[in-house]
XYZ file of C-alpha atoms in Angstrom:
335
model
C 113.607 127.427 90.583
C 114.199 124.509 88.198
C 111.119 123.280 87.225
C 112.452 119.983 86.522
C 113.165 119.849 90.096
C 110.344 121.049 91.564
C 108.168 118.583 89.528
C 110.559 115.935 91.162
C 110.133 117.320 94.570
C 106.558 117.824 94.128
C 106.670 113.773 93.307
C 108.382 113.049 96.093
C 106.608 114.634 98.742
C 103.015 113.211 97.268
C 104.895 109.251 97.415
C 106.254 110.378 101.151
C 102.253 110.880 101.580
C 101.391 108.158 100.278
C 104.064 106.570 102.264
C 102.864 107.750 105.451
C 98.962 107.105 104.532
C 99.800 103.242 103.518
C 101.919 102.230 106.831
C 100.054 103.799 109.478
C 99.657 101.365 111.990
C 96.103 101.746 112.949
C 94.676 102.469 109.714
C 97.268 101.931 106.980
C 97.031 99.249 104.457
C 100.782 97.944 103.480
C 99.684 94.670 105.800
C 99.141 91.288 104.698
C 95.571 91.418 105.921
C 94.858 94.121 103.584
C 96.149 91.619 100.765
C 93.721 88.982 102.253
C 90.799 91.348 102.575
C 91.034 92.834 99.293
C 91.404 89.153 97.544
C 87.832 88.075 99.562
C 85.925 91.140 98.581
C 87.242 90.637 94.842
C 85.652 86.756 94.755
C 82.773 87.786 96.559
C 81.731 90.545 93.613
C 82.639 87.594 91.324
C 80.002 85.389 92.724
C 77.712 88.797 92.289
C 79.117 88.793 88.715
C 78.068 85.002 88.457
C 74.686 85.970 88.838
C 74.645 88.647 86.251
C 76.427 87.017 83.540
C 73.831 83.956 83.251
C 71.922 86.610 81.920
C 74.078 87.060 78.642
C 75.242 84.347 76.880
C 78.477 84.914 74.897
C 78.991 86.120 71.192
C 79.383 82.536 69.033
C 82.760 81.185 69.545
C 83.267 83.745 72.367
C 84.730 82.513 76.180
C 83.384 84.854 77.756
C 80.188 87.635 77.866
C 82.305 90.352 79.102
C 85.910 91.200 78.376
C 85.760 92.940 81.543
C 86.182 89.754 83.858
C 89.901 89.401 82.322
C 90.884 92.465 84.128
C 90.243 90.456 88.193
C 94.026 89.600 87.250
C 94.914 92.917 87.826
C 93.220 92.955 91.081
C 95.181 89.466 91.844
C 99.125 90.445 90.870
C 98.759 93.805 92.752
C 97.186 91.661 96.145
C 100.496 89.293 95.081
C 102.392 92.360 94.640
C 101.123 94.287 98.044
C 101.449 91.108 99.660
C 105.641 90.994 98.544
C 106.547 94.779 99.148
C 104.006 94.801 102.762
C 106.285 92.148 104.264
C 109.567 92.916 102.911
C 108.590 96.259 104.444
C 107.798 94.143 107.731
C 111.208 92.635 107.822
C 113.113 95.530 107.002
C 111.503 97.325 110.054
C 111.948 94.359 112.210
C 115.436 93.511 111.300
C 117.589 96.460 109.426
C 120.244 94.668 108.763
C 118.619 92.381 106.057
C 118.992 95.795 104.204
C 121.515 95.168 100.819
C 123.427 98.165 99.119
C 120.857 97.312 96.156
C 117.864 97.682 98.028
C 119.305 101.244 99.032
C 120.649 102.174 95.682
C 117.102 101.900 94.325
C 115.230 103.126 97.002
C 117.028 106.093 98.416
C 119.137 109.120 97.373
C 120.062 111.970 99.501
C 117.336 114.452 98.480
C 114.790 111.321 99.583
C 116.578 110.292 102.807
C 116.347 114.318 103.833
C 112.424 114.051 102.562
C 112.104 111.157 104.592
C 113.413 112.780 107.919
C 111.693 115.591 107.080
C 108.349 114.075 106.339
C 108.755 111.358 109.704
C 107.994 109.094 106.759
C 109.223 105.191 107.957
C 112.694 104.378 105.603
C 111.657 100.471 105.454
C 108.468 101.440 104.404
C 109.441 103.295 101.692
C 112.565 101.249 100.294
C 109.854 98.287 100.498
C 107.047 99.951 98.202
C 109.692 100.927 96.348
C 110.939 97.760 95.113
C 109.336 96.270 91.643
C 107.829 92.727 92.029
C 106.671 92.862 88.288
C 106.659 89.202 87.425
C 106.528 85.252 89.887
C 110.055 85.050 89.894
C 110.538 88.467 91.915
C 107.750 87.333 94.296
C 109.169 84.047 95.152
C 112.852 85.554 95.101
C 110.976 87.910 97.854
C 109.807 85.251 100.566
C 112.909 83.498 99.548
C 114.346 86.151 100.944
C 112.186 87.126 103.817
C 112.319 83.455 104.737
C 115.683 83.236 105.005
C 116.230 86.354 106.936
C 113.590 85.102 109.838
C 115.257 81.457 109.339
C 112.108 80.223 108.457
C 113.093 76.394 106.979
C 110.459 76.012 104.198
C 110.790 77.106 100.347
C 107.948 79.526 98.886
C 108.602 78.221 95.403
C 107.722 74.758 96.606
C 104.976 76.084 98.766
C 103.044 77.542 95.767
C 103.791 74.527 93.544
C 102.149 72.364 95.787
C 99.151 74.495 94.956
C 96.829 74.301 92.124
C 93.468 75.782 90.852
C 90.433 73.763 90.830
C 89.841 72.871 86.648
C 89.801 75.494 84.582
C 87.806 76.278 81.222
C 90.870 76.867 79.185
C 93.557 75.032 78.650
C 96.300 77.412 78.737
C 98.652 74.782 80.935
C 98.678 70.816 80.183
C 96.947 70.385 84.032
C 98.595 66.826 84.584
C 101.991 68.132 84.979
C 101.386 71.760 85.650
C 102.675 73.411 89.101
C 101.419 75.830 91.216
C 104.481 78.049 90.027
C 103.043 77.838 86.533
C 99.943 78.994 87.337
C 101.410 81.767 89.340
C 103.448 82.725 86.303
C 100.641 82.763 84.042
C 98.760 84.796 86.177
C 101.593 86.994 86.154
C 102.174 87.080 82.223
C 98.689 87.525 81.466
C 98.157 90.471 83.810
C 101.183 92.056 81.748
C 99.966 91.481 78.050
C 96.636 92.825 79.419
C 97.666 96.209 80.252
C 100.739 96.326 78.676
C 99.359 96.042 74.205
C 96.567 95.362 72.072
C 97.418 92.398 70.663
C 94.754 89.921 68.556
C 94.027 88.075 71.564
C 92.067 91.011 72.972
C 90.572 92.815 69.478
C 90.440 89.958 67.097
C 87.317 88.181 65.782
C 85.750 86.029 68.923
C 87.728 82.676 67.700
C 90.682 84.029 68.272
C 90.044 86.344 71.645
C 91.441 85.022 74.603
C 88.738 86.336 77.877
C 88.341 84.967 81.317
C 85.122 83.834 82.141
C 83.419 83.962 85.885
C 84.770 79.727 85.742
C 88.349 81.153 85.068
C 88.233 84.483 87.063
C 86.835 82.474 90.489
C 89.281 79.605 90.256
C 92.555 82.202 89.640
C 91.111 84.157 92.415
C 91.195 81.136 94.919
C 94.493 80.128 93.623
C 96.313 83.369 94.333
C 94.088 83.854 97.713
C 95.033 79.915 98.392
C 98.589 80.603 97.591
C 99.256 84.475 99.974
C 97.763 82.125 102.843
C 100.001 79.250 102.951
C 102.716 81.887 102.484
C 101.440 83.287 105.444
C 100.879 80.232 107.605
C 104.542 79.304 107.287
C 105.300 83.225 108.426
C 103.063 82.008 111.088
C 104.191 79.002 112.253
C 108.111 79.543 112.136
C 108.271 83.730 112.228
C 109.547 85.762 115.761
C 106.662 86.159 117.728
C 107.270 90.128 117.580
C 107.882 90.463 113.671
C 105.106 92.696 113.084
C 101.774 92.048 111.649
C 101.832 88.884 112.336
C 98.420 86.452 111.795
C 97.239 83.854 114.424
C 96.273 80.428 113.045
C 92.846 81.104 111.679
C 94.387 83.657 109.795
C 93.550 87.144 111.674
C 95.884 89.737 112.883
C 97.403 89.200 116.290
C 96.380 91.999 118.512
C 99.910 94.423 119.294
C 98.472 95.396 122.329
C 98.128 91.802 123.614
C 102.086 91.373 123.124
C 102.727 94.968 124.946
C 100.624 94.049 127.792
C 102.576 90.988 128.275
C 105.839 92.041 127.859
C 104.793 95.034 130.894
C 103.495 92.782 133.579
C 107.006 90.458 132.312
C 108.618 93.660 133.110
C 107.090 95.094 136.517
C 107.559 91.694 138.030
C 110.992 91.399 137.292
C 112.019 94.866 138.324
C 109.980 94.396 141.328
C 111.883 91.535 142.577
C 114.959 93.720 141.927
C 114.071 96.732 143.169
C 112.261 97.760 146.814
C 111.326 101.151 146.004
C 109.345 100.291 142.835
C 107.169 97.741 144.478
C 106.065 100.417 146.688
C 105.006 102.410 144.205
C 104.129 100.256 141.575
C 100.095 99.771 142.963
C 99.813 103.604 142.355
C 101.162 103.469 138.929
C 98.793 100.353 137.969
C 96.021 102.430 139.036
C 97.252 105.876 137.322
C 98.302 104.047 133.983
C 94.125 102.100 134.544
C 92.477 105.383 135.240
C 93.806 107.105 131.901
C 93.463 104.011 129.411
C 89.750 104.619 130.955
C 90.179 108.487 130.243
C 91.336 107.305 126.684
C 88.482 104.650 126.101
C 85.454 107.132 127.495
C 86.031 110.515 125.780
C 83.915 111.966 123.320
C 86.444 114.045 122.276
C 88.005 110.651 120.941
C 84.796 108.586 119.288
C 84.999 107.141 116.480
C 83.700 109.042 113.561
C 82.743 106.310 110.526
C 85.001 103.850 110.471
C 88.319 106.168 111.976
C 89.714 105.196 114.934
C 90.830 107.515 117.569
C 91.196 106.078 120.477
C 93.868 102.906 119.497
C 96.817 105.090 118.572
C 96.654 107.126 121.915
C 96.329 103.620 123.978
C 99.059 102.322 122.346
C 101.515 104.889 122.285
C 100.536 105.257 126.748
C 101.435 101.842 126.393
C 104.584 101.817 124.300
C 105.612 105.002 126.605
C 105.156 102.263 129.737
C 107.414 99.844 127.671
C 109.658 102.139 126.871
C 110.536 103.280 130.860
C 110.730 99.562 131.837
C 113.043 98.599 129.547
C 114.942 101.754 130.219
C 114.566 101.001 133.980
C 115.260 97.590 133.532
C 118.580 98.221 131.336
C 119.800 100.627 133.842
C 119.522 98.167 137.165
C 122.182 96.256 135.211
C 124.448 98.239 135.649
Protein backbone atom coordinates (compact mmCIF):
# COMPACT_ATOMS: atom_id res chain seq x y z
CA UNK A 1 0.00 0.00 0.00
CA UNK A 2 0.98 3.61 -0.75
CA UNK A 3 2.04 5.06 2.20
CA UNK A 4 1.21 8.40 1.07
CA UNK A 5 -2.24 7.20 1.03
CA UNK A 6 -2.56 5.49 3.95
CA UNK A 7 -1.18 8.50 5.94
CA UNK A 8 -4.11 10.38 4.13
CA UNK A 9 -6.62 7.81 5.04
CA UNK A 10 -5.31 7.45 8.41
CA UNK A 11 -6.07 11.51 8.52
CA UNK A 12 -9.21 11.17 7.41
CA UNK A 13 -10.68 8.67 9.48
CA UNK A 14 -9.14 10.49 12.87
CA UNK A 15 -11.09 14.13 11.41
CA UNK A 16 -14.35 11.71 10.65
CA UNK A 17 -13.75 11.01 14.60
CA UNK A 18 -13.39 14.01 15.46
CA UNK A 19 -16.31 14.78 13.34
CA UNK A 20 -18.54 12.47 14.98
CA UNK A 21 -17.15 13.35 18.70
CA UNK A 22 -17.81 17.32 18.04
CA UNK A 23 -21.62 17.05 16.66
CA UNK A 24 -23.07 14.57 18.82
CA UNK A 25 -26.17 15.88 19.88
CA UNK A 26 -26.18 15.11 23.50
CA UNK A 27 -22.69 15.63 24.25
CA UNK A 28 -20.93 17.20 21.27
CA UNK A 29 -19.56 20.63 21.29
CA UNK A 30 -19.91 22.26 17.55
CA UNK A 31 -22.99 24.41 19.34
CA UNK A 32 -23.11 27.95 19.98
CA UNK A 33 -23.46 27.31 23.69
CA UNK A 34 -20.20 25.67 23.72
CA UNK A 35 -18.82 29.07 22.17
CA UNK A 36 -20.64 30.91 25.06
CA UNK A 37 -19.48 28.55 27.76
CA UNK A 38 -16.01 28.41 26.81
CA UNK A 39 -15.83 32.49 26.46
CA UNK A 40 -17.34 32.67 30.42
CA UNK A 41 -14.95 30.17 31.83
CA UNK A 42 -12.00 32.06 29.92
CA UNK A 43 -13.02 35.66 31.81
CA UNK A 44 -13.70 33.98 34.86
CA UNK A 45 -9.81 32.52 35.10
CA UNK A 46 -8.99 36.13 34.06
CA UNK A 47 -10.53 37.60 37.10
CA UNK A 48 -8.43 34.57 38.95
CA UNK A 49 -5.47 35.94 36.93
CA UNK A 50 -6.41 39.53 38.26
CA UNK A 51 -5.72 38.44 41.55
CA UNK A 52 -2.38 36.93 40.88
CA UNK A 53 -0.87 39.49 38.79
CA UNK A 54 -1.20 42.39 41.56
CA UNK A 55 1.36 40.40 42.95
CA UNK A 56 4.07 41.25 40.21
CA UNK A 57 4.45 44.44 38.99
CA UNK A 58 5.80 44.72 35.42
CA UNK A 59 9.51 45.00 34.13
CA UNK A 60 10.08 49.14 33.68
CA UNK A 61 8.45 50.25 30.59
CA UNK A 62 6.71 46.83 30.37
CA UNK A 63 2.50 46.56 29.74
CA UNK A 64 2.20 43.78 31.13
CA UNK A 65 3.75 41.11 34.03
CA UNK A 66 3.20 38.16 31.93
CA UNK A 67 3.44 37.70 28.20
CA UNK A 68 1.23 34.90 28.76
CA UNK A 69 -2.12 36.99 29.05
CA UNK A 70 -1.61 37.95 25.16
CA UNK A 71 -2.33 34.45 24.25
CA UNK A 72 -6.63 34.78 25.79
CA UNK A 73 -6.84 35.98 21.99
CA UNK A 74 -6.33 32.71 20.93
CA UNK A 75 -8.94 31.42 23.17
CA UNK A 76 -11.30 34.40 21.70
CA UNK A 77 -10.85 33.92 17.58
CA UNK A 78 -11.26 30.10 17.97
CA UNK A 79 -14.81 30.78 20.32
CA UNK A 80 -15.37 33.43 17.10
CA UNK A 81 -14.23 30.79 14.88
CA UNK A 82 -16.37 27.70 16.57
CA UNK A 83 -19.07 30.04 16.83
CA UNK A 84 -18.94 30.64 12.53
CA UNK A 85 -18.29 26.92 11.41
CA UNK A 86 -21.05 25.50 14.55
CA UNK A 87 -23.84 27.43 12.83
CA UNK A 88 -22.99 27.28 9.30
CA UNK A 89 -22.97 23.59 10.23
CA UNK A 90 -26.57 24.30 11.79
CA UNK A 91 -27.89 25.72 8.61
CA UNK A 92 -26.47 23.38 6.33
CA UNK A 93 -28.27 20.54 8.30
CA UNK A 94 -31.40 22.49 8.52
CA UNK A 95 -31.58 23.67 5.01
CA UNK A 96 -29.24 21.68 2.30
CA UNK A 97 -29.82 23.63 -0.26
CA UNK A 98 -27.87 26.74 1.05
CA UNK A 99 -25.02 24.28 0.04
CA UNK A 100 -22.67 26.17 -2.98
CA UNK A 101 -20.42 24.06 -5.43
CA UNK A 102 -17.52 25.93 -3.37
CA UNK A 103 -18.48 24.83 -0.14
CA UNK A 104 -18.39 21.18 -1.69
CA UNK A 105 -15.27 21.60 -3.69
CA UNK A 106 -13.43 22.30 -0.44
CA UNK A 107 -15.03 20.13 1.76
CA UNK A 108 -15.60 16.88 -0.01
CA UNK A 109 -13.97 14.50 -2.54
CA UNK A 110 -15.05 11.07 -3.31
CA UNK A 111 -12.67 9.11 -1.05
CA UNK A 112 -14.30 11.56 1.92
CA UNK A 113 -17.97 11.33 0.85
CA UNK A 114 -17.38 7.21 0.89
CA UNK A 115 -15.53 7.87 4.53
CA UNK A 116 -18.37 9.79 5.47
CA UNK A 117 -21.07 7.05 4.64
CA UNK A 118 -18.93 4.74 5.92
CA UNK A 119 -18.14 6.36 9.20
CA UNK A 120 -22.27 7.62 9.66
CA UNK A 121 -20.27 10.82 10.07
CA UNK A 122 -23.03 14.00 9.44
CA UNK A 123 -21.88 15.70 5.69
CA UNK A 124 -22.97 19.36 7.03
CA UNK A 125 -21.02 18.80 9.88
CA UNK A 126 -18.07 18.12 8.27
CA UNK A 127 -18.18 20.59 5.14
CA UNK A 128 -18.90 23.21 8.10
CA UNK A 129 -15.64 22.49 10.28
CA UNK A 130 -14.13 22.32 7.27
CA UNK A 131 -14.41 25.74 6.11
CA UNK A 132 -11.48 28.40 7.19
CA UNK A 133 -12.82 31.51 9.05
CA UNK A 134 -9.14 32.78 9.50
CA UNK A 135 -9.69 36.49 9.69
CA UNK A 136 -13.34 39.22 10.62
CA UNK A 137 -14.13 39.47 7.18
CA UNK A 138 -14.82 35.55 6.77
CA UNK A 139 -16.84 35.66 10.03
CA UNK A 140 -19.10 38.41 9.09
CA UNK A 141 -19.24 37.09 5.34
CA UNK A 142 -20.51 33.84 7.46
CA UNK A 143 -23.71 35.27 9.33
CA UNK A 144 -24.05 37.32 6.27
CA UNK A 145 -24.64 34.36 4.88
CA UNK A 146 -26.46 32.35 7.42
CA UNK A 147 -28.66 35.40 7.79
CA UNK A 148 -29.66 35.56 4.56
CA UNK A 149 -30.39 31.95 4.10
CA UNK A 150 -32.95 31.98 7.32
CA UNK A 151 -34.17 35.57 5.92
CA UNK A 152 -33.18 37.00 8.96
CA UNK A 153 -33.43 41.12 8.08
CA UNK A 154 -30.52 42.47 10.19
CA UNK A 155 -26.68 42.91 9.07
CA UNK A 156 -23.90 41.17 11.37
CA UNK A 157 -21.34 43.70 10.22
CA UNK A 158 -23.52 46.44 11.61
CA UNK A 159 -24.45 44.36 14.57
CA UNK A 160 -20.80 44.10 15.79
CA UNK A 161 -20.03 47.74 14.93
CA UNK A 162 -22.53 48.88 17.14
CA UNK A 163 -20.39 47.17 19.73
CA UNK A 164 -17.42 48.37 21.51
CA UNK A 165 -15.05 47.42 24.44
CA UNK A 166 -15.16 49.25 27.59
CA UNK A 167 -11.56 51.64 27.50
CA UNK A 168 -8.72 49.99 26.92
CA UNK A 169 -4.98 50.49 28.20
CA UNK A 170 -3.53 50.76 24.78
CA UNK A 171 -4.25 52.71 22.22
CA UNK A 172 -4.01 50.51 19.33
CA UNK A 173 -7.44 52.16 17.66
CA UNK A 174 -8.21 56.12 17.86
CA UNK A 175 -11.52 55.04 20.29
CA UNK A 176 -13.65 58.16 19.10
CA UNK A 177 -14.22 56.86 15.72
CA UNK A 178 -13.38 53.23 16.11
CA UNK A 179 -16.18 50.43 15.32
CA UNK A 180 -16.96 47.37 16.71
CA UNK A 181 -15.69 45.81 13.30
CA UNK A 182 -12.30 47.30 14.10
CA UNK A 183 -11.98 45.87 17.17
CA UNK A 184 -13.09 42.58 15.85
CA UNK A 185 -10.39 42.86 13.22
CA UNK A 186 -7.75 43.63 15.55
CA UNK A 187 -8.57 40.92 17.60
CA UNK A 188 -8.32 38.93 14.62
CA UNK A 189 -4.83 40.34 13.33
CA UNK A 190 -3.28 40.16 16.57
CA UNK A 191 -4.23 36.54 17.25
CA UNK A 192 -2.39 35.89 13.77
CA UNK A 193 1.01 37.79 14.35
CA UNK A 194 0.93 35.98 17.73
CA UNK A 195 1.20 32.55 16.57
CA UNK A 196 2.06 33.08 13.26
CA UNK A 197 6.29 35.00 13.83
CA UNK A 198 8.55 36.39 16.24
CA UNK A 199 8.57 39.68 15.42
CA UNK A 200 10.12 42.72 17.88
CA UNK A 201 6.86 43.29 19.30
CA UNK A 202 7.05 40.01 21.21
CA UNK A 203 11.18 39.63 21.88
CA UNK A 204 12.33 43.17 21.84
CA UNK A 205 13.50 45.26 24.82
CA UNK A 206 10.18 46.05 27.11
CA UNK A 207 9.67 49.64 25.26
CA UNK A 208 9.05 48.22 22.35
CA UNK A 209 6.95 44.80 23.37
CA UNK A 210 3.50 44.94 22.66
CA UNK A 211 1.55 42.44 25.78
CA UNK A 212 -2.00 42.41 26.91
CA UNK A 213 -2.51 43.10 30.31
CA UNK A 214 -5.53 41.55 32.65
CA UNK A 215 -7.21 45.55 31.68
CA UNK A 216 -6.80 44.54 27.92
CA UNK A 217 -7.37 40.70 28.10
CA UNK A 218 -10.94 41.25 30.27
CA UNK A 219 -12.27 44.04 28.09
CA UNK A 220 -11.42 41.92 24.53
CA UNK A 221 -12.94 39.04 26.27
CA UNK A 222 -16.33 40.90 26.92
CA UNK A 223 -16.19 42.37 23.54
CA UNK A 224 -16.02 39.13 21.60
CA UNK A 225 -18.46 37.38 24.34
CA UNK A 226 -20.71 40.79 23.89
CA UNK A 227 -20.45 40.51 20.20
CA UNK A 228 -21.33 36.04 19.63
CA UNK A 229 -24.50 37.11 21.82
CA UNK A 230 -26.10 39.77 19.91
CA UNK A 231 -25.25 37.55 16.93
CA UNK A 232 -27.18 35.12 18.59
CA UNK A 233 -30.14 37.13 19.80
CA UNK A 234 -30.93 38.16 16.24
CA UNK A 235 -30.69 34.12 15.35
CA UNK A 236 -33.10 34.21 18.13
CA UNK A 237 -35.48 36.57 17.51
CA UNK A 238 -35.97 36.18 13.60
CA UNK A 239 -34.56 32.27 13.08
CA UNK A 240 -37.28 29.08 12.29
CA UNK A 241 -38.34 27.92 15.43
CA UNK A 242 -36.88 24.31 14.45
CA UNK A 243 -33.33 25.48 13.12
CA UNK A 244 -31.42 23.59 15.53
CA UNK A 245 -29.69 24.67 18.59
CA UNK A 246 -31.48 27.35 18.94
CA UNK A 247 -31.19 29.75 22.41
CA UNK A 248 -34.29 31.15 24.27
CA UNK A 249 -34.09 34.82 25.28
CA UNK A 250 -31.91 34.66 28.33
CA UNK A 251 -29.58 33.02 26.25
CA UNK A 252 -29.84 29.07 27.09
CA UNK A 253 -30.46 26.25 24.79
CA UNK A 254 -34.06 25.50 23.97
CA UNK A 255 -34.86 22.05 25.12
CA UNK A 256 -35.39 19.57 21.58
CA UNK A 257 -37.51 17.50 23.45
CA UNK A 258 -39.92 20.34 24.34
CA UNK A 259 -40.42 20.99 20.42
CA UNK A 260 -40.90 16.99 19.79
CA UNK A 261 -43.40 16.73 22.45
CA UNK A 262 -45.35 19.42 20.90
CA UNK A 263 -45.24 18.65 17.54
CA UNK A 264 -46.69 14.72 18.84
CA UNK A 265 -49.70 15.78 20.80
CA UNK A 266 -50.10 18.47 17.34
CA UNK A 267 -49.98 15.22 15.62
CA UNK A 268 -52.25 12.59 17.60
CA UNK A 269 -54.96 15.18 17.72
CA UNK A 270 -55.08 15.79 14.25
CA UNK A 271 -54.96 12.20 13.12
CA UNK A 272 -57.46 11.48 15.70
CA UNK A 273 -60.02 13.69 14.32
CA UNK A 274 -59.25 11.96 10.99
CA UNK A 275 -59.10 8.69 11.81
CA UNK A 276 -61.67 6.33 14.15
CA UNK A 277 -59.51 3.48 14.61
CA UNK A 278 -56.55 5.44 16.06
CA UNK A 279 -58.53 7.15 18.72
CA UNK A 280 -59.34 3.82 19.96
CA UNK A 281 -56.14 2.89 20.37
CA UNK A 282 -54.36 5.86 20.94
CA UNK A 283 -54.99 5.72 25.19
CA UNK A 284 -52.98 2.39 25.01
CA UNK A 285 -50.19 3.83 23.08
CA UNK A 286 -49.98 7.04 25.51
CA UNK A 287 -49.63 4.67 28.23
CA UNK A 288 -47.06 2.14 26.40
CA UNK A 289 -44.91 5.11 24.94
CA UNK A 290 -45.28 6.63 29.31
CA UNK A 291 -44.39 3.30 30.75
CA UNK A 292 -40.99 2.98 28.69
CA UNK A 293 -39.79 6.78 28.86
CA UNK A 294 -40.22 5.57 32.72
CA UNK A 295 -38.25 2.26 31.82
CA UNK A 296 -35.68 4.72 30.15
CA UNK A 297 -35.54 7.35 33.08
CA UNK A 298 -35.30 4.48 36.07
CA UNK A 299 -32.62 2.00 34.89
CA UNK A 300 -29.43 1.54 36.39
CA UNK A 301 -28.23 0.05 33.53
CA UNK A 302 -28.57 3.72 32.07
CA UNK A 303 -27.17 6.20 35.10
CA UNK A 304 -25.19 8.60 34.53
CA UNK A 305 -21.58 7.91 35.10
CA UNK A 306 -19.63 11.57 35.74
CA UNK A 307 -20.93 13.91 33.74
CA UNK A 308 -22.12 11.25 30.55
CA UNK A 309 -25.44 11.06 29.81
CA UNK A 310 -27.22 7.94 28.98
CA UNK A 311 -30.46 8.18 29.28
CA UNK A 312 -31.26 11.53 26.77
CA UNK A 313 -30.22 9.91 23.52
CA UNK A 314 -32.48 6.76 24.10
CA UNK A 315 -35.57 9.23 25.10
CA UNK A 316 -35.11 11.09 22.25
CA UNK A 317 -34.61 8.77 19.60
CA UNK A 318 -38.34 6.74 21.33
CA UNK A 319 -39.44 10.05 20.70
CA UNK A 320 -38.18 10.91 17.24
CA UNK A 321 -39.32 7.11 16.36
CA UNK A 322 -43.08 8.47 17.62
CA UNK A 323 -42.54 11.52 15.25
CA UNK A 324 -41.42 9.73 12.70
CA UNK A 325 -44.81 7.19 12.46
CA UNK A 326 -47.09 10.27 12.78
CA UNK A 327 -45.83 12.06 10.19
CA UNK A 328 -45.67 8.91 8.17
CA UNK A 329 -49.29 8.19 9.28
CA UNK A 330 -50.27 11.53 8.83
CA UNK A 331 -48.71 11.83 5.13
CA UNK A 332 -50.35 8.68 4.17
CA UNK A 333 -54.22 9.70 5.26
CA UNK A 334 -53.67 12.25 2.48
CA UNK A 335 -53.80 10.28 0.16
Amino acid sequence: MDKNGKNVRDDLRRRLDEIKRISDEVHGTLNAISVISRMEDALEDISRLEELSTKYKPHEWARSPFSIISYYSVIYVTCLEWHARSRLADLFEYQPSSLADDDLKKGLGTEKIVGLITNKAAIPHFVAFSRNISNAGSYLETFARIFSALSIPNDPRKIIANIRPRKLADLTFSEATASGVDYLTGIYDFRNELVHQIDISQIGPTALRYDWDCTNARAYGEFVLSAIKAIEAEITASSPPDFPNRLDDDGYPINVEDLIDEKICELEAEIASRMEGFRTVLDVSKKAFAAEIELIETAEELNIIRWFDYRTPCRRALKRGRLQYLEALRSNLDY
